[in-house]
JSON list of C-alpha atoms in Angstrom, two decimals:
[
{"chain": "A", "resi": 11, "resn": "MET", "atom": "CA", "xyz": [-35.90, 24.82, 55.22]},
{"chain": "A", "resi": 12, "resn": "GLU", "atom": "CA", "xyz": [-37.49, 23.10, 58.09]},
{"chain": "A", "resi": 13, "resn": "ARG", "atom": "CA", "xyz": [-37.30, 19.60, 55.56]},
{"chain": "A", "resi": 14, "resn": "LYS", "atom": "CA", "xyz": [-32.86, 20.26, 56.42]},
{"chain": "A", "resi": 15, "resn": "LEU", "atom": "CA", "xyz": [-33.79, 21.26, 59.82]},
{"chain": "A", "resi": 16, "resn": "ASP", "atom": "CA", "xyz": [-36.01, 18.59, 60.30]},
{"chain": "A", "resi": 17, "resn": "LEU", "atom": "CA", "xyz": [-32.88, 16.07, 58.35]},
{"chain": "A", "resi": 18, "resn": "ILE", "atom": "CA", "xyz": [-30.64, 17.57, 61.01]},
{"chain": "A", "resi": 19, "resn": "LEU", "atom": "CA", "xyz": [-32.11, 16.64, 63.87]},
{"chain": "A", "resi": 20, "resn": "GLU", "atom": "CA", "xyz": [-32.75, 13.03, 62.39]},
{"chain": "A", "resi": 21, "resn": "HIS", "atom": "CA", "xyz": [-28.90, 13.10, 61.89]},
{"chain": "A", "resi": 22, "resn": "LEU", "atom": "CA", "xyz": [-28.80, 13.84, 65.64]},
{"chain": "A", "resi": 23, "resn": "GLY", "atom": "CA", "xyz": [-31.23, 11.61, 66.95]},
{"chain": "A", "resi": 24, "resn": "ILE", "atom": "CA", "xyz": [-33.02, 14.79, 68.60]},
{"chain": "A", "resi": 25, "resn": "GLN", "atom": "CA", "xyz": [-37.12, 13.83, 68.75]},
{"chain": "A", "resi": 26, "resn": "LEU", "atom": "CA", "xyz": [-38.52, 17.01, 68.04]},
{"chain": "A", "resi": 27, "resn": "ASP", "atom": "CA", "xyz": [-41.18, 16.68, 70.57]},
{"chain": "A", "resi": 28, "resn": "ALA", "atom": "CA", "xyz": [-38.45, 17.61, 73.10]},
{"chain": "A", "resi": 29, "resn": "THR", "atom": "CA", "xyz": [-38.51, 21.38, 74.26]},
{"chain": "A", "resi": 30, "resn": "GLU", "atom": "CA", "xyz": [-35.32, 20.80, 76.51]},
{"chain": "A", "resi": 31, "resn": "PHE", "atom": "CA", "xyz": [-31.92, 19.66, 75.53]},
{"chain": "A", "resi": 32, "resn": "ASP", "atom": "CA", "xyz": [-28.69, 19.20, 77.02]},
{"chain": "A", "resi": 33, "resn": "VAL", "atom": "CA", "xyz": [-25.41, 20.36, 75.70]},
{"chain": "A", "resi": 34, "resn": "ILE", "atom": "CA", "xyz": [-21.99, 18.04, 76.66]},
{"chain": "A", "resi": 35, "resn": "LEU", "atom": "CA", "xyz": [-18.20, 18.94, 75.92]},
{"chain": "A", "resi": 36, "resn": "ALA", "atom": "CA", "xyz": [-17.39, 15.30, 74.45]},
{"chain": "A", "resi": 37, "resn": "GLU", "atom": "CA", "xyz": [-13.80, 15.58, 74.28]},
{"chain": "A", "resi": 38, "resn": "VAL", "atom": "CA", "xyz": [-11.30, 18.19, 73.53]},
{"chain": "A", "resi": 39, "resn": "PRO", "atom": "CA", "xyz": [-8.39, 17.77, 71.18]},
{"chain": "A", "resi": 40, "resn": "PRO", "atom": "CA", "xyz": [-5.17, 18.94, 73.17]},
{"chain": "A", "resi": 41, "resn": "THR", "atom": "CA", "xyz": [-4.66, 21.28, 69.95]},
{"chain": "A", "resi": 42, "resn": "HIS", "atom": "CA", "xyz": [-7.50, 23.02, 70.69]},
{"chain": "A", "resi": 43, "resn": "LYS", "atom": "CA", "xyz": [-7.72, 23.58, 74.12]},
{"chain": "A", "resi": 44, "resn": "ILE", "atom": "CA", "xyz": [-7.03, 27.04, 74.62]},
{"chain": "A", "resi": 45, "resn": "SER", "atom": "CA", "xyz": [-9.55, 27.58, 71.86]},
{"chain": "A", "resi": 46, "resn": "VAL", "atom": "CA", "xyz": [-12.06, 25.69, 73.73]},
{"chain": "A", "resi": 47, "resn": "ILE", "atom": "CA", "xyz": [-11.57, 27.46, 76.93]},
{"chain": "A", "resi": 48, "resn": "LYS", "atom": "CA", "xyz": [-11.91, 30.56, 75.88]},
{"chain": "A", "resi": 49, "resn": "THR", "atom": "CA", "xyz": [-15.03, 30.01, 74.10]},
{"chain": "A", "resi": 50, "resn": "VAL", "atom": "CA", "xyz": [-16.61, 28.32, 77.11]},
{"chain": "A", "resi": 51, "resn": "ARG", "atom": "CA", "xyz": [-15.67, 31.53, 79.07]},
{"chain": "A", "resi": 52, "resn": "GLU", "atom": "CA", "xyz": [-17.45, 33.68, 76.50]},
{"chain": "A", "resi": 53, "resn": "LEU", "atom": "CA", "xyz": [-20.27, 31.59, 76.89]},
{"chain": "A", "resi": 54, "resn": "THR", "atom": "CA", "xyz": [-21.09, 30.99, 80.79]},
{"chain": "A", "resi": 55, "resn": "SER", "atom": "CA", "xyz": [-18.63, 34.15, 81.39]},
{"chain": "A", "resi": 56, "resn": "LEU", "atom": "CA", "xyz": [-16.60, 31.37, 84.02]},
{"chain": "A", "resi": 57, "resn": "ARG", "atom": "CA", "xyz": [-13.32, 31.92, 85.10]},
{"chain": "A", "resi": 58, "resn": "LEU", "atom": "CA", "xyz": [-10.28, 31.41, 83.36]},
{"chain": "A", "resi": 59, "resn": "LYS", "atom": "CA", "xyz": [-9.64, 28.65, 85.92]},
{"chain": "A", "resi": 60, "resn": "ASP", "atom": "CA", "xyz": [-13.04, 27.39, 86.06]},
{"chain": "A", "resi": 61, "resn": "ALA", "atom": "CA", "xyz": [-13.56, 27.07, 82.05]},
{"chain": "A", "resi": 62, "resn": "LYS", "atom": "CA", "xyz": [-9.81, 25.60, 82.23]},
{"chain": "A", "resi": 63, "resn": "GLU", "atom": "CA", "xyz": [-11.10, 22.91, 84.95]},
{"chain": "A", "resi": 64, "resn": "LEU", "atom": "CA", "xyz": [-14.54, 22.33, 82.97]},
{"chain": "A", "resi": 65, "resn": "VAL", "atom": "CA", "xyz": [-12.53, 22.33, 79.48]},
{"chain": "A", "resi": 66, "resn": "GLU", "atom": "CA", "xyz": [-10.37, 19.02, 81.19]},
{"chain": "A", "resi": 67, "resn": "SER", "atom": "CA", "xyz": [-13.06, 17.25, 82.65]},
{"chain": "A", "resi": 68, "resn": "ALA", "atom": "CA", "xyz": [-14.81, 16.44, 79.00]},
{"chain": "A", "resi": 69, "resn": "PRO", "atom": "CA", "xyz": [-17.01, 14.58, 79.33]},
{"chain": "A", "resi": 70, "resn": "VAL", "atom": "CA", "xyz": [-19.24, 17.05, 80.83]},
{"chain": "A", "resi": 71, "resn": "LEU", "atom": "CA", "xyz": [-22.07, 18.85, 81.16]},
{"chain": "A", "resi": 72, "resn": "LEU", "atom": "CA", "xyz": [-22.32, 22.06, 79.36]},
{"chain": "A", "resi": 73, "resn": "GLN", "atom": "CA", "xyz": [-25.77, 23.25, 79.82]},
{"chain": "A", "resi": 74, "resn": "THR", "atom": "CA", "xyz": [-29.27, 21.65, 81.22]},
{"chain": "A", "resi": 75, "resn": "ARG", "atom": "CA", "xyz": [-32.69, 22.68, 79.97]},
{"chain": "A", "resi": 76, "resn": "SER", "atom": "CA", "xyz": [-31.86, 24.88, 77.14]},
{"chain": "A", "resi": 77, "resn": "PRO", "atom": "CA", "xyz": [-34.46, 25.20, 73.98]},
{"chain": "A", "resi": 78, "resn": "LEU", "atom": "CA", "xyz": [-33.22, 23.89, 71.01]},
{"chain": "A", "resi": 79, "resn": "GLU", "atom": "CA", "xyz": [-31.94, 26.63, 69.16]},
{"chain": "A", "resi": 80, "resn": "LYS", "atom": "CA", "xyz": [-29.60, 28.20, 71.82]},
{"chain": "A", "resi": 81, "resn": "ALA", "atom": "CA", "xyz": [-28.04, 24.81, 72.16]},
{"chain": "A", "resi": 82, "resn": "THR", "atom": "CA", "xyz": [-27.49, 24.62, 68.35]},
{"chain": "A", "resi": 83, "resn": "THR", "atom": "CA", "xyz": [-25.55, 28.06, 68.97]},
{"chain": "A", "resi": 84, "resn": "ILE", "atom": "CA", "xyz": [-23.51, 26.84, 71.76]},
{"chain": "A", "resi": 85, "resn": "LYS", "atom": "CA", "xyz": [-23.06, 23.44, 69.89]},
{"chain": "A", "resi": 86, "resn": "ARG", "atom": "CA", "xyz": [-21.44, 25.46, 66.61]},
{"chain": "A", "resi": 87, "resn": "HIS", "atom": "CA", "xyz": [-19.68, 27.83, 68.81]},
{"chain": "A", "resi": 88, "resn": "LEU", "atom": "CA", "xyz": [-17.50, 25.41, 70.32]},
{"chain": "A", "resi": 89, "resn": "GLU", "atom": "CA", "xyz": [-16.97, 22.78, 67.11]},
{"chain": "A", "resi": 90, "resn": "GLU", "atom": "CA", "xyz": [-16.12, 26.26, 65.22]},
{"chain": "A", "resi": 91, "resn": "ALA", "atom": "CA", "xyz": [-13.10, 25.98, 68.32]},
{"chain": "A", "resi": 92, "resn": "GLY", "atom": "CA", "xyz": [-12.40, 22.42, 67.79]},
{"chain": "A", "resi": 93, "resn": "ALA", "atom": "CA", "xyz": [-14.31, 20.84, 70.25]},
{"chain": "A", "resi": 94, "resn": "ILE", "atom": "CA", "xyz": [-16.97, 17.96, 69.83]},
{"chain": "A", "resi": 95, "resn": "VAL", "atom": "CA", "xyz": [-20.07, 18.14, 70.68]},
{"chain": "A", "resi": 96, "resn": "THR", "atom": "CA", "xyz": [-23.45, 16.57, 71.07]},
{"chain": "A", "resi": 97, "resn": "ILE", "atom": "CA", "xyz": [-26.98, 17.60, 72.11]},
{"chain": "A", "resi": 98, "resn": "THR", "atom": "CA", "xyz": [-29.86, 15.27, 73.84]},
{"chain": "A", "resi": 99, "resn": "PRO", "atom": "CA", "xyz": [-32.95, 15.82, 74.62]},
{"chain": "A", "resi": 100, "resn": "HIS", "atom": "CA", "xyz": [-33.44, 16.71, 78.27]},
{"chain": "A", "resi": 101, "resn": "LEU", "atom": "CA", "xyz": [-34.27, 13.50, 80.44]}
]
C-alpha cells in the first residue's frame, strides 16, 4: 500500500516532506460544468452564484494548506465530476 502511494505521489510530482497542499481547479470542460459546480458547492458550501463564478474562473486555487488526504479526496470528487485538478505542495 505504501509503495502504491509513493508511486502516485511521484507521478503527481509531490514530495513526501511537504505537509500542506494546494488544490487547483485547472480546467472544467463545458460538458461537465454543471456537475463540477454542484461538486464545488458540496465541497465548499458556497452559494450557487459563487460556485459558478469560481468554476468559470478556472484555473483557480480551490483549497489551500490542506493535508494530503483531504487534498486527494477533493481532487477525486472533482475529477469524478469531470474537472481537471492538480495538487501542489503549499509553498
